[in-house]
PDB file of C-alpha atoms in Angstrom:
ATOM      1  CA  UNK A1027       0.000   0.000   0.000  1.00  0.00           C
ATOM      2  CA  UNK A1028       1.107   3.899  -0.651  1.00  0.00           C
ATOM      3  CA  UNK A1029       0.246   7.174   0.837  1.00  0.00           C
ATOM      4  CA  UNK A1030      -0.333  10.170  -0.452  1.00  0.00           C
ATOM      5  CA  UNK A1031       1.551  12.861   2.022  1.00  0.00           C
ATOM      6  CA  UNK A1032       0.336  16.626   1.705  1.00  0.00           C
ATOM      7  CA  UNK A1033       3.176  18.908   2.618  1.00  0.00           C
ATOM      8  CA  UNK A1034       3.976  22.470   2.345  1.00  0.00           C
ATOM      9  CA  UNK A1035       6.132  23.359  -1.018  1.00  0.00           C
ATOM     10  CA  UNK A1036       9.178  24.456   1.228  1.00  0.00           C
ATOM     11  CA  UNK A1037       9.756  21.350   3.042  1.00  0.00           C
ATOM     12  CA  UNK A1038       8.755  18.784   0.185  1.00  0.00           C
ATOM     13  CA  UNK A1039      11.642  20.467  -1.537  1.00  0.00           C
ATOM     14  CA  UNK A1040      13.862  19.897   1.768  1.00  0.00           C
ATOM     15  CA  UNK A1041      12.953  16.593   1.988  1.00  0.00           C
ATOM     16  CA  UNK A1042      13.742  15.889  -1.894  1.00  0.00           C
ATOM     17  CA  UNK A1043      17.046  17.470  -1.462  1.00  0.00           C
ATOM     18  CA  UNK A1044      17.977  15.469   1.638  1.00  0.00           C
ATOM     19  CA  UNK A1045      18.093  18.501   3.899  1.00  0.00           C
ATOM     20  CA  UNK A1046      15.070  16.962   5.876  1.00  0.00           C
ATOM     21  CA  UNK A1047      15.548  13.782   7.454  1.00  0.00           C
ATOM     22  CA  UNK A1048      12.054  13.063   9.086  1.00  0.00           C
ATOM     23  CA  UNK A1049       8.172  14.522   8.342  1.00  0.00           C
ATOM     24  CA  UNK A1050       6.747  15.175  11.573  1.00  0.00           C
ATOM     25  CA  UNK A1051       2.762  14.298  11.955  1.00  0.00           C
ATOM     26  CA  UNK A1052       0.128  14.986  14.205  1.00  0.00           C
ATOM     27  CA  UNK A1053      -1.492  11.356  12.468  1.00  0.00           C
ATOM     28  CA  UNK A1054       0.125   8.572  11.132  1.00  0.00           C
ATOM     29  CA  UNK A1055      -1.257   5.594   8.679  1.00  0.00           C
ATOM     30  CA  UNK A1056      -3.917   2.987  10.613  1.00  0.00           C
ATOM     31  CA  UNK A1057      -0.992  -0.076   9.534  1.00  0.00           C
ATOM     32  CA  UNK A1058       2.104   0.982   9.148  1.00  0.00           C
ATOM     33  CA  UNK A1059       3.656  -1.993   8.061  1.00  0.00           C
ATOM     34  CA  UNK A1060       1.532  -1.986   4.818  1.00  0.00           C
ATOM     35  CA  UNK A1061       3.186   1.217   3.378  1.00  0.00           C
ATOM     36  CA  UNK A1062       5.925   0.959   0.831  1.00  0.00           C
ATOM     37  CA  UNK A1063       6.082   4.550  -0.875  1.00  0.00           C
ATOM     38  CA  UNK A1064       4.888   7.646   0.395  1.00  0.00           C
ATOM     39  CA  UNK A1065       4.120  10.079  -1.937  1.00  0.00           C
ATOM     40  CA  UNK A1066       4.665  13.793  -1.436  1.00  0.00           C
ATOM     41  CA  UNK A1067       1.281  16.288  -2.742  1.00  0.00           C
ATOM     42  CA  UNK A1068       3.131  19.761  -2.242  1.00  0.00           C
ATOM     43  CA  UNK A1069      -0.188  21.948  -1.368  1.00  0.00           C
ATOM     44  CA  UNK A1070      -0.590  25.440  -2.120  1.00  0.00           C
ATOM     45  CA  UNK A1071       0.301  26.942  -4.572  1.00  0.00           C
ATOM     46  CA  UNK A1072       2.177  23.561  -6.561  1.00  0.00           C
ATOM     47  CA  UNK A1073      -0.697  21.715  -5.559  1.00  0.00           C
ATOM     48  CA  UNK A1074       0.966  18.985  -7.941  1.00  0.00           C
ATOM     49  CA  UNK A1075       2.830  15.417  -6.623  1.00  0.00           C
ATOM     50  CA  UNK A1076       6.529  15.959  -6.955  1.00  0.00           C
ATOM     51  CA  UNK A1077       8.232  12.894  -5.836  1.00  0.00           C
ATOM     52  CA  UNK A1078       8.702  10.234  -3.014  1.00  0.00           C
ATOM     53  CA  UNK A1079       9.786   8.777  -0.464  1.00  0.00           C
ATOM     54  CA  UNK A1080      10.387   5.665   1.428  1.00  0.00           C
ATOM     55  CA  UNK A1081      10.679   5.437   5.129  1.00  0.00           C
ATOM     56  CA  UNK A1082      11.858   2.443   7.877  1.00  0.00           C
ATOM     57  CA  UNK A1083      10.312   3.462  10.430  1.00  0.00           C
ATOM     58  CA  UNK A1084       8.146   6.151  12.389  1.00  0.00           C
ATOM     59  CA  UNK A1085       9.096   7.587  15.977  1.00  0.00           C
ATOM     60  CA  UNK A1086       5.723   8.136  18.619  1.00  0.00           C
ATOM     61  CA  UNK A1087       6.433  10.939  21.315  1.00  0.00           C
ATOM     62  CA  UNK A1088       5.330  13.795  23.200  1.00  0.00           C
ATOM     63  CA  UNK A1089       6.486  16.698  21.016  1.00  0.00           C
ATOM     64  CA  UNK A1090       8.679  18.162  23.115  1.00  0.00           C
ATOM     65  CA  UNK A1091      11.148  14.886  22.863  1.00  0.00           C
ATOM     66  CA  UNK A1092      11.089  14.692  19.354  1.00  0.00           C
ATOM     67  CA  UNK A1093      12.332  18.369  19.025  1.00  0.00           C
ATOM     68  CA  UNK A1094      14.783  17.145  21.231  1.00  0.00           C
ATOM     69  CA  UNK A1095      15.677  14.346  19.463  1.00  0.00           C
ATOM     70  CA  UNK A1096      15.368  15.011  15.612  1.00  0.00           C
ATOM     71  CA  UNK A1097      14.731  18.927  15.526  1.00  0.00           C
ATOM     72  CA  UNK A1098      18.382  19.535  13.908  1.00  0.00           C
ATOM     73  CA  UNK A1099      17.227  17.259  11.275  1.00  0.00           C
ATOM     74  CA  UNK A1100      13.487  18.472  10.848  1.00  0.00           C
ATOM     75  CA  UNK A1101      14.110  21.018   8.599  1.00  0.00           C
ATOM     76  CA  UNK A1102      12.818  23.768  10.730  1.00  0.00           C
ATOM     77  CA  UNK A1103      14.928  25.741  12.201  1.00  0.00           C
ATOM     78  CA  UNK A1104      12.517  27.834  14.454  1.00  0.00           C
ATOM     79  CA  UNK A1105      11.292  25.897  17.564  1.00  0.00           C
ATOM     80  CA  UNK A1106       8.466  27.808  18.256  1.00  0.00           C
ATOM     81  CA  UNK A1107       7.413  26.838  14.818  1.00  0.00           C
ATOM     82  CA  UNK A1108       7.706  23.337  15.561  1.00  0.00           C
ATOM     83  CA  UNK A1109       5.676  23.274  18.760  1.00  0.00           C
ATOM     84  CA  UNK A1110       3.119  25.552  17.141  1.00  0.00           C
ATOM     85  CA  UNK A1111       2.185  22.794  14.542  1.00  0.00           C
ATOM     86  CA  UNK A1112       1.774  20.131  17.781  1.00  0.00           C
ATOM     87  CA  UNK A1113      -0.100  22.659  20.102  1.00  0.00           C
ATOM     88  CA  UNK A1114      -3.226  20.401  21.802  1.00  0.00           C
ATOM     89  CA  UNK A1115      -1.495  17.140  20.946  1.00  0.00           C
ATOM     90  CA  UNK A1116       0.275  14.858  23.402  1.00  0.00           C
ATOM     91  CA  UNK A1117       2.173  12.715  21.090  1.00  0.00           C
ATOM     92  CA  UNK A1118       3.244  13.716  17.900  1.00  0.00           C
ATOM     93  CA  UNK A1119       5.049  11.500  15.168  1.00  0.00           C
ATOM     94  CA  UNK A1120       8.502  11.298  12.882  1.00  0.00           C
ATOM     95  CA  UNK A1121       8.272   9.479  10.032  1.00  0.00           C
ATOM     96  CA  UNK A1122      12.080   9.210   9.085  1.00  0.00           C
ATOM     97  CA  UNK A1123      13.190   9.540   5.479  1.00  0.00           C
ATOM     98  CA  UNK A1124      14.871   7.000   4.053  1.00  0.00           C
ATOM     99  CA  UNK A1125      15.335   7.581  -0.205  1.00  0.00           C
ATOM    100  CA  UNK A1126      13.536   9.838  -1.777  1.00  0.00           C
ATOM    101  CA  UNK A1127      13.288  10.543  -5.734  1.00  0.00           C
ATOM    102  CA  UNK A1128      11.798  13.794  -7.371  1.00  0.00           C
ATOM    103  CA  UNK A1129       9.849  13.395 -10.778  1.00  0.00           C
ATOM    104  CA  UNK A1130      11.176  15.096 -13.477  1.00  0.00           C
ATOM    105  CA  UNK A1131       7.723  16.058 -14.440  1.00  0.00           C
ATOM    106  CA  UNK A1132       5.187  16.856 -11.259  1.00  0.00           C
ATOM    107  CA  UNK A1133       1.783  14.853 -11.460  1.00  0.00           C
ATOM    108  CA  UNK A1134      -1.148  17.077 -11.500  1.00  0.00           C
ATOM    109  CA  UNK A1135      -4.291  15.028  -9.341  1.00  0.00           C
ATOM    110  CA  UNK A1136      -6.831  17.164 -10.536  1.00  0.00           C
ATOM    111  CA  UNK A1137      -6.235  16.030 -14.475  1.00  0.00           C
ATOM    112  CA  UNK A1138      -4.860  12.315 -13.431  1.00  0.00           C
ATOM    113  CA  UNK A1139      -7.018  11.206 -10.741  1.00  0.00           C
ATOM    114  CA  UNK A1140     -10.663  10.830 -10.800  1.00  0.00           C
ATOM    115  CA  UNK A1141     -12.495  13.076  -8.619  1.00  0.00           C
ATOM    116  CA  UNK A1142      -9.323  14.388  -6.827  1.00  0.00           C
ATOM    117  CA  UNK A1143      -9.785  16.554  -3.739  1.00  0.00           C
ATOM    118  CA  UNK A1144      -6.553  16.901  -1.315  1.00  0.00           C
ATOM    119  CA  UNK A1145      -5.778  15.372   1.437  1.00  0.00           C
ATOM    120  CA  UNK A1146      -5.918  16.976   4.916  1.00  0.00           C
ATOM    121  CA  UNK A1147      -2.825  14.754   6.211  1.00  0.00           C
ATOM    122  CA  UNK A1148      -2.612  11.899   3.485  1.00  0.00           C
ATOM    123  CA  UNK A1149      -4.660   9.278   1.950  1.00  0.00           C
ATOM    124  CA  UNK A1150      -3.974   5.562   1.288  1.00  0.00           C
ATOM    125  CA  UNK A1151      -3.730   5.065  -2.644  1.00  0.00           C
ATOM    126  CA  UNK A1152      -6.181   2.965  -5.039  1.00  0.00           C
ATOM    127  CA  UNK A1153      -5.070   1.023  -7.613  1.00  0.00           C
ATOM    128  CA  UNK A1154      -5.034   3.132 -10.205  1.00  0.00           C
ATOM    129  CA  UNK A1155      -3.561   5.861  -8.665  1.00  0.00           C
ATOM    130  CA  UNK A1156      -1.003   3.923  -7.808  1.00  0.00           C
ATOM    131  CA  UNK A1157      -0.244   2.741 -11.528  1.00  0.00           C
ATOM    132  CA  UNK A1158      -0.437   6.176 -12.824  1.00  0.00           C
ATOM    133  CA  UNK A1159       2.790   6.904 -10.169  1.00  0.00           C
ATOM    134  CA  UNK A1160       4.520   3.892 -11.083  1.00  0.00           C
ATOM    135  CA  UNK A1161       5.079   5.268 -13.940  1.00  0.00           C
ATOM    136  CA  UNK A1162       6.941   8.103 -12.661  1.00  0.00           C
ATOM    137  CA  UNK A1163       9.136   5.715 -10.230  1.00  0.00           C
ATOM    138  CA  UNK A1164      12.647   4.410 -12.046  1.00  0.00           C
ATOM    139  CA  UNK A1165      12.630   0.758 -11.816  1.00  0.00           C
ATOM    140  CA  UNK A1166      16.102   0.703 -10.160  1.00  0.00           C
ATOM    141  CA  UNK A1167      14.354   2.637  -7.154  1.00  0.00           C
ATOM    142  CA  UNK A1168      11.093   0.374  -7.151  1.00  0.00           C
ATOM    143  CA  UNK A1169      13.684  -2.667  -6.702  1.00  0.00           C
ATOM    144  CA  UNK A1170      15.759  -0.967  -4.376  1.00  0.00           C
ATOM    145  CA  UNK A1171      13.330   0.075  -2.081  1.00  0.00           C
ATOM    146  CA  UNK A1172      10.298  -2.959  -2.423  1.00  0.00           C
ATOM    147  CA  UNK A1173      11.867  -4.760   0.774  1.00  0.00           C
ATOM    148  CA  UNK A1174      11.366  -2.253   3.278  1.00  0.00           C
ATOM    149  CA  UNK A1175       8.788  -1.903   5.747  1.00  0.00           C
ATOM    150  CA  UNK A1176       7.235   0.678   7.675  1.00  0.00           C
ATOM    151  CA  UNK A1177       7.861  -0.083  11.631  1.00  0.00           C
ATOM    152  CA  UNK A1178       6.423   2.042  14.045  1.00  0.00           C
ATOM    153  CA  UNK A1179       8.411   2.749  17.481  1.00  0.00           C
ATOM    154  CA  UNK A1180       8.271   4.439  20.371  1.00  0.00           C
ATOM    155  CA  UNK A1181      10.973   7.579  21.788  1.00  0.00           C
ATOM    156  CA  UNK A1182      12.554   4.896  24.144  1.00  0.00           C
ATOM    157  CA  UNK A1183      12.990   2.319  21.221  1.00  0.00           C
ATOM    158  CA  UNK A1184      14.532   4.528  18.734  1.00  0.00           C
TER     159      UNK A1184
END
């Protein structure tokens, strides 16, 4: 199974060019160990799919702990920031990015995918949506990366 991730412009671009090591979420996917790509929707104003990425695991924890832990790597280098995005939530999650690959040409939803409307956080991928990507994926990544599995962890076991 795939996701479809919406993300600011800014940091799916940090995340494409490795300068963003792990997506922090408020939610995470129901069954983590069914995801094999996540796909990144840039919102606002790209609103277009612009690449990937594949991930090994995600990291549950109160907010505060996983500024602590990952914030040098977030790509966000205000704090407050940060903490802003998790205000009202206990735990928060880091979904660590493992590789990533950028299309050479985006994938606009609204002319590829039938009855499109964006996701709040993500959405899980149907069948076809998933071929249409495919086709955008280089088979040397697709082999590469089919192995891996999505494990979810807590802060004490990361």
């Amino acid at each position: 199974m795939n996701a479809l991730l919406a993300i600011k412009p800014e940091f799916a671009e940090k995340i494409l060019s490795g300068k963003k090591q792990y997506e922090f979420r408020r939610t995470v996917f129901r069954d983590t160990a069914e995801i094999e790509l996540i796909y990144l929707y840039a919102s606002s104003p790209l609103k277009e799919i612009v690449g990937l990425f594949t991930s090994e695991r995600i990291i549950e924890a109160p907010p505060e702990e996983l500024w602590e832990l990952y914030g040098s790597e977030s790509g966000i280098e205000n704090r407050d920031r940060f903490m802003t995005y998790f205000d009202g939530v206990d735990t928060g999650f880091a979904i660590e990015v493992n590789d990533t690959h950028r299309f050479q040409q985006s994938v606009d939803p609204n002319i590829d995918f039938n009855g499109f409307s964006p996701p709040m956080s993500f959405n899980y991928l149907d069948d076809r949506e998933n071929e249409i990507l495919r086709q955008h994926v280089p088979r040397s990544f697709r082999e590469k990366t089919a192995p891996t599995k999505l494990t979810r962890y807590t802060s004490d076991q990361a």
